[in-house]
C-alpha atoms as one frame of an Amber mdcrd trajectory, in Angstrom:
protein
  57.337 -69.954 -68.137  55.810 -72.298 -70.652  55.626 -71.892 -74.420  52.034
 -70.557 -74.275  53.019 -67.970 -71.699  55.907 -66.788 -73.856  53.603 -66.523
 -76.877  51.186 -64.385 -74.864  54.052 -62.214 -73.635  55.369 -61.659 -77.145
  51.871 -60.733 -78.383  51.507 -58.095 -75.647  54.939 -56.522 -76.103  57.179
 -54.945 -78.656  60.980 -55.110 -78.727  63.108 -52.116 -79.642  66.881 -52.501
 -80.204  69.253 -50.048 -78.616  73.034 -49.958 -78.253  73.962 -52.587 -75.671
  70.610 -54.361 -75.627  66.988 -53.426 -76.098  63.808 -52.038 -74.608  60.573
 -53.995 -74.209  57.271 -52.126 -74.152  54.322 -53.941 -72.542  51.343 -52.451
 -74.368  48.583 -53.598 -71.962  50.398 -52.584 -68.772  52.027 -49.540 -70.396
  55.405 -50.340 -68.820  58.909 -50.093 -70.243  61.765 -52.505 -69.459  65.418
 -52.313 -70.517  67.344 -55.498 -71.364  71.119 -55.880 -71.501  72.741 -57.459
 -74.545  72.550 -61.030 -73.249  68.900 -60.708 -72.148  68.003 -59.099 -75.466
  69.703 -62.003 -77.250  67.669 -64.505 -75.266  64.421 -62.538 -75.808  64.814
 -62.537 -79.562  65.799 -66.201 -79.590  62.725 -67.240 -77.615  60.548 -65.026
 -79.774  61.918 -66.887 -82.820  61.007 -70.240 -81.285  64.317 -71.418 -79.902
  64.412 -73.502 -76.738  66.599 -72.544 -73.726  69.099 -75.374 -74.369  69.763
 -74.059 -77.890  70.138 -70.530 -76.569  72.797 -71.659 -74.077  74.841 -72.983
 -76.992  74.281 -69.791 -78.977  75.304 -67.607 -76.029  78.508 -69.590 -75.594
  79.435 -69.042 -79.219  78.301 -65.418 -79.527  79.601 -64.038 -76.226  82.590
 -66.351 -75.709  81.529 -67.565 -72.260  81.551 -71.067 -70.838  78.481 -73.246
 -70.498  77.935 -72.466 -66.786  77.814 -68.742 -67.399  75.619 -69.127 -70.470
  73.164 -71.298 -68.522  73.111 -68.725 -65.698  72.429 -65.898 -68.160  69.548
 -67.765 -69.802  68.012 -68.635 -66.467  68.274 -65.052 -65.208  66.796 -63.688
 -68.428  63.805 -66.034 -68.274  63.281 -65.078 -64.631  63.293 -61.384 -65.657
  60.857 -62.073 -68.489  58.452 -63.670 -66.026  58.439 -60.374 -64.108  57.575
 -58.546 -67.335  54.809 -61.043 -68.032  53.399 -60.730 -64.528  53.153 -56.939
 -64.415  49.807 -55.829 -63.039  47.515 -54.686 -65.799  45.150 -52.005 -64.596
  42.326 -50.475 -66.669  43.732 -47.796 -68.971  42.605 -44.433 -67.565  41.110
 -41.958 -69.927  42.415 -38.396 -70.064  40.525 -36.397 -67.411  37.455 -34.568
 -68.621  38.465 -31.204 -70.032  35.226 -29.230 -69.679  35.693 -25.822 -68.091
  34.807 -25.561 -64.425  31.385 -24.238 -63.539  32.163 -21.648 -60.890  31.422
 -18.105 -59.995  33.804 -15.184 -59.941  35.119 -15.804 -56.396  38.614 -17.049
 -55.737  42.195 -16.539 -56.861  43.611 -17.801 -60.139  46.940 -19.597 -60.558
  48.455 -20.567 -63.919  50.541 -23.756 -64.084  51.019 -26.656 -66.426  49.066
 -24.785 -69.109  45.960 -24.729 -66.883  44.163 -22.145 -64.803  43.426 -23.236
 -61.274  40.948 -21.156 -59.297  40.970 -21.551 -55.514  38.100 -20.154 -53.435
  39.270 -19.992 -49.806  39.593 -17.677 -46.854  42.263 -14.996 -46.745  44.531
 -16.775 -44.299  44.290 -20.074 -46.214  45.091 -18.365 -49.503  48.089 -16.668
 -47.855  49.397 -20.097 -46.842  48.773 -21.546 -50.304  50.785 -18.693 -51.796
  53.894 -20.260 -50.244  53.362 -23.046 -52.765  51.652 -21.321 -55.738  52.224
 -17.601 -55.145  54.679 -17.262 -58.041  51.924 -18.465 -60.406  49.154 -16.046
 -59.339  47.345 -14.429 -62.239  44.625 -11.848 -62.591  41.235 -13.609 -62.816
  40.103 -13.856 -66.406  37.216 -15.931 -67.738  36.322 -19.406 -66.577  39.166
 -21.519 -65.098  40.039 -25.024 -66.192  39.911 -26.361 -62.646  38.134 -24.932
 -59.601  38.707 -25.856 -55.981  36.824 -24.632 -52.940  38.446 -24.877 -49.495
  36.059 -24.567 -46.550  37.195 -23.887 -43.010  35.797 -26.178 -40.358  36.539
 -25.961 -36.606  40.011 -27.523 -36.685  40.373 -28.590 -40.317  39.990 -27.501
 -43.909  38.093 -29.435 -46.564  39.226 -29.376 -50.191  36.215 -29.676 -52.557
  36.664 -30.588 -56.209  33.933 -31.558 -58.681  31.422 -31.328 -55.813  33.308
 -34.031 -53.919  35.698 -33.844 -50.985  39.216 -34.336 -52.353  40.855 -34.171
 -48.937  40.572 -33.040 -45.331  43.581 -31.497 -43.602  44.472 -29.452 -40.555
  45.539 -25.908 -41.321  49.243 -26.726 -41.066  48.719 -29.496 -43.624  46.522
 -27.734 -46.160  49.407 -26.547 -48.370  50.921 -30.075 -48.795  47.340 -31.208
 -49.516  47.204 -28.761 -52.422  50.575 -30.016 -53.558  49.068 -33.505 -53.656
  46.159 -32.076 -55.667  48.521 -30.704 -58.299  50.228 -34.090 -58.738  47.083
 -36.203 -58.667  44.587 -34.005 -60.512  46.535 -31.512 -62.669  49.600 -33.442
 -63.887  47.489 -36.239 -65.511  45.645 -33.549 -67.522  48.883 -32.518 -69.210
  49.273 -34.410 -72.498  52.833 -35.416 -71.843  54.887 -38.319 -73.159  56.290
 -39.823 -69.923  56.587 -38.639 -66.303  59.660 -39.270 -64.171  60.551 -38.897
 -60.511  63.262 -36.306 -61.113  64.365 -32.729 -60.559  64.964 -30.563 -63.620
  67.460 -27.702 -63.791  69.068 -25.730 -66.595  72.637 -24.394 -66.830  72.730
 -21.898 -69.698  71.240 -23.779 -72.634  71.879 -27.242 -71.181  69.074 -29.047
 -69.403  70.074 -31.459 -66.632  67.729 -34.125 -65.230  68.412 -35.334 -61.676
  66.657 -38.684 -61.546  66.352 -40.315 -58.130  63.821 -41.379 -55.510  62.971
 -39.244 -52.479  65.793 -38.715 -50.007  68.546 -38.614 -52.638  69.302 -34.910
 -52.349  67.356 -33.568 -55.347  65.857 -30.645 -53.433  69.185 -29.707 -51.865
  70.889 -29.734 -55.253  68.037 -27.698 -56.741  68.455 -25.131 -53.968  72.235
 -24.732 -54.223  72.212 -24.689 -58.047  69.463 -22.061 -58.186  71.581 -19.872
 -55.852  74.396 -20.124 -58.396  72.325 -18.923 -61.351  70.894 -22.169 -62.657
  67.290 -21.950 -63.884  64.965 -23.927 -61.650  62.131 -26.012 -63.130  61.226
 -28.710 -60.632  62.610 -30.708 -57.723  60.150 -33.615 -57.800  58.716 -34.530
 -61.235  59.692 -33.932 -64.849  57.531 -34.533 -67.924  58.892 -35.536 -71.360
  56.740 -34.326 -74.245  56.437 -35.737 -77.760  58.792 -33.116 -79.130  61.388
 -34.521 -76.682  61.335 -31.379 -74.577  61.351 -31.631 -70.787  59.067 -29.629
 -68.485  59.089 -29.600 -64.729  56.080 -29.519 -62.462  56.752 -25.907 -61.397
  56.316 -26.147 -57.626  59.008 -24.722 -55.303  61.579 -27.036 -53.663  60.277
 -28.709 -50.554  62.864 -28.414 -47.759  62.687 -30.719 -44.748  63.318 -29.278
 -41.286  66.625 -31.065 -40.729  67.934 -29.284 -43.804  66.775 -25.698 -43.015
  70.140 -24.443 -41.708  72.052 -25.798 -44.670  69.680 -24.302 -47.253  69.609
 -20.947 -45.437  73.330 -20.514 -46.258  72.345 -20.179 -49.921  68.804 -18.850
 -49.505  68.504 -16.710 -46.313  64.889 -15.975 -47.251  63.961 -19.478 -46.092
  64.101 -18.228 -42.490  61.015 -16.087 -43.067  58.914 -18.732 -44.823  55.998
 -20.387 -43.056  56.275 -24.001 -41.968  53.915 -26.859 -42.869  53.412 -30.535
 -42.036  53.908 -32.827 -45.019  53.498 -36.567 -44.515  54.181 -36.127 -40.819
  57.342 -34.032 -41.282  57.933 -30.296 -40.880  58.793 -28.633 -44.178  59.101
 -25.259 -45.866  58.705 -24.371 -49.529  61.710 -22.457 -50.800  60.614 -19.237
 -52.595  62.326 -19.925 -55.926  60.572 -19.017 -59.166  60.133 -22.011 -61.502
  60.251 -21.762 -65.285  57.567 -23.613 -67.206  58.875 -23.707 -70.768  60.512
 -26.804 -72.289  64.198 -27.576 -71.783  66.501 -29.629 -73.992  67.971 -32.291
 -71.679  71.189 -33.913 -72.831  72.552 -34.884 -69.401  70.952 -37.186 -66.815
  72.511 -37.358 -63.356  71.636 -39.944 -60.728  72.496 -38.271 -57.370  73.051
 -40.139 -54.114  73.953 -38.794 -50.707  77.365 -40.015 -49.599  79.051 -38.570
 -46.542  81.960 -40.983 -46.896  83.323 -39.822 -50.237  84.106 -36.542 -51.978
  81.646 -35.181 -54.494  82.338 -36.684 -57.849  80.746 -37.469 -61.203  81.144
 -40.847 -62.820  80.019 -41.696 -66.349  77.888 -44.822 -66.417  76.893 -47.308
 -69.072  73.993 -45.902 -71.112  71.908 -49.058 -71.015  72.372 -49.504 -67.261
  71.409 -45.843 -66.913  68.333 -46.312 -69.068  67.300 -49.255 -66.889  67.628
 -47.048 -63.806  65.748 -44.173 -65.427  62.855 -46.362 -66.525  62.514 -47.622
 -62.960  61.790 -43.980 -61.990  59.044 -43.563 -64.612  55.890 -42.845 -62.630
  53.345 -42.546 -65.438  52.943 -43.777 -69.008  49.803 -42.103 -70.386  47.078
 -43.657 -72.456  47.944 -43.345 -76.132  51.646 -44.186 -75.687  52.595 -46.338
 -78.685  55.471 -48.346 -80.134  56.501 -45.337 -82.204  56.800 -43.371 -78.975
  59.329 -45.914 -77.700  61.389 -45.201 -80.786  61.254 -41.460 -80.032  62.304
 -42.121 -76.441  65.299 -44.068 -77.676  66.223 -41.296 -80.103  66.486 -38.977
 -77.095  68.414 -41.661 -75.147  70.996 -42.082 -77.915  72.036 -38.426 -77.695
  72.021 -38.281 -73.884  74.908 -38.860 -71.486  74.460 -40.333 -68.043  76.371
 -39.848 -64.788  76.278 -40.830 -61.145  76.920 -38.078 -58.613  78.120 -38.730
 -55.083  76.936 -35.795 -52.940  78.764 -35.111 -49.678  79.143 -31.325 -49.932
  76.429 -29.766 -52.170  78.696 -26.823 -53.067  81.427 -29.164 -54.295  78.789
 -31.122 -56.218  77.628 -27.868 -57.833  81.157 -27.078 -59.006  81.480 -30.557
 -60.504  78.162 -30.157 -62.316  79.130 -26.745 -63.696  82.385 -28.194 -65.008
  80.390 -30.976 -66.634  78.075 -28.506 -68.358  81.049 -26.445 -69.527  82.600
 -29.537 -71.075  79.263 -30.585 -72.589  79.286 -27.540 -74.836  82.233 -29.070
 -76.616  80.755 -32.543 -77.068
């Protein structure tokens, strides 16, 4: 990167110090990046006009490393900064239009994410959709916030929204299609702070965020923990609000077919639940009631499936954990500002982070309950 590119980058970003390094917020791209202590040192030096050769000398003196290591660190930092500078900048989306839906009295109302969703569909289709949204059914009252009409064709169903076709699905895929609708059309309407790919559970008064990509065991952990009295909030996405409370997207855990027998040990009711096709795979939605109120999260766990080692929790470096968590941020809404970064870091400073190797989910649950018990004495 040349000097002009660095100047542009520094104009488009803000730097926020944190223990062990810092966080850079790219205002135009609305992306957050964590820097370790050496990278933060280089960032601030370049911002102040120093050249890489001078920073190598400064790193040697400040961190007590030799010239080869210092040169490597500066080179790696500059390479990372180029990634920050090259982030794709898409047009900032406005908050979706909030006018009430213009619909008649037909349909069934569901209440989730502070919104009323009215679905007008046939009896059999509504029965299928209840496997996803049934716990949120409400008596029809007034005009809904969002209205969807599902029409039955010969072999498919069409989902109509705002007089357009949102999606077309076969009957065994219509429920996952409505799940997609919730994430794509309803979640962006919630004026949240940040959205993360994570499950959210609560043990007593302690909220625990399980941050991980798909296939890491979040749904399995959600199922076993809910069977042990934990309060379920979400197994897929969690939203952080400006009061630093966490809310889950309150859809039931999605269980893949190769995991049915395991989950049925803790939730026998799964045997009687209808099956659907989601992204080409057979799934069921576990009938667990989700809570929608805010939770105070003070523990973040990064789960990973590991058949080769016993279940165990390992505390990890907070800045490394923040880097991992930010990589799982799926949405930074319009209106997010530099002061919001400060609030995020306030939450981060009082949060503890752990990795969890999951071989036996029951053993993992015991380890998590011990962790929550100890957390009450922190």
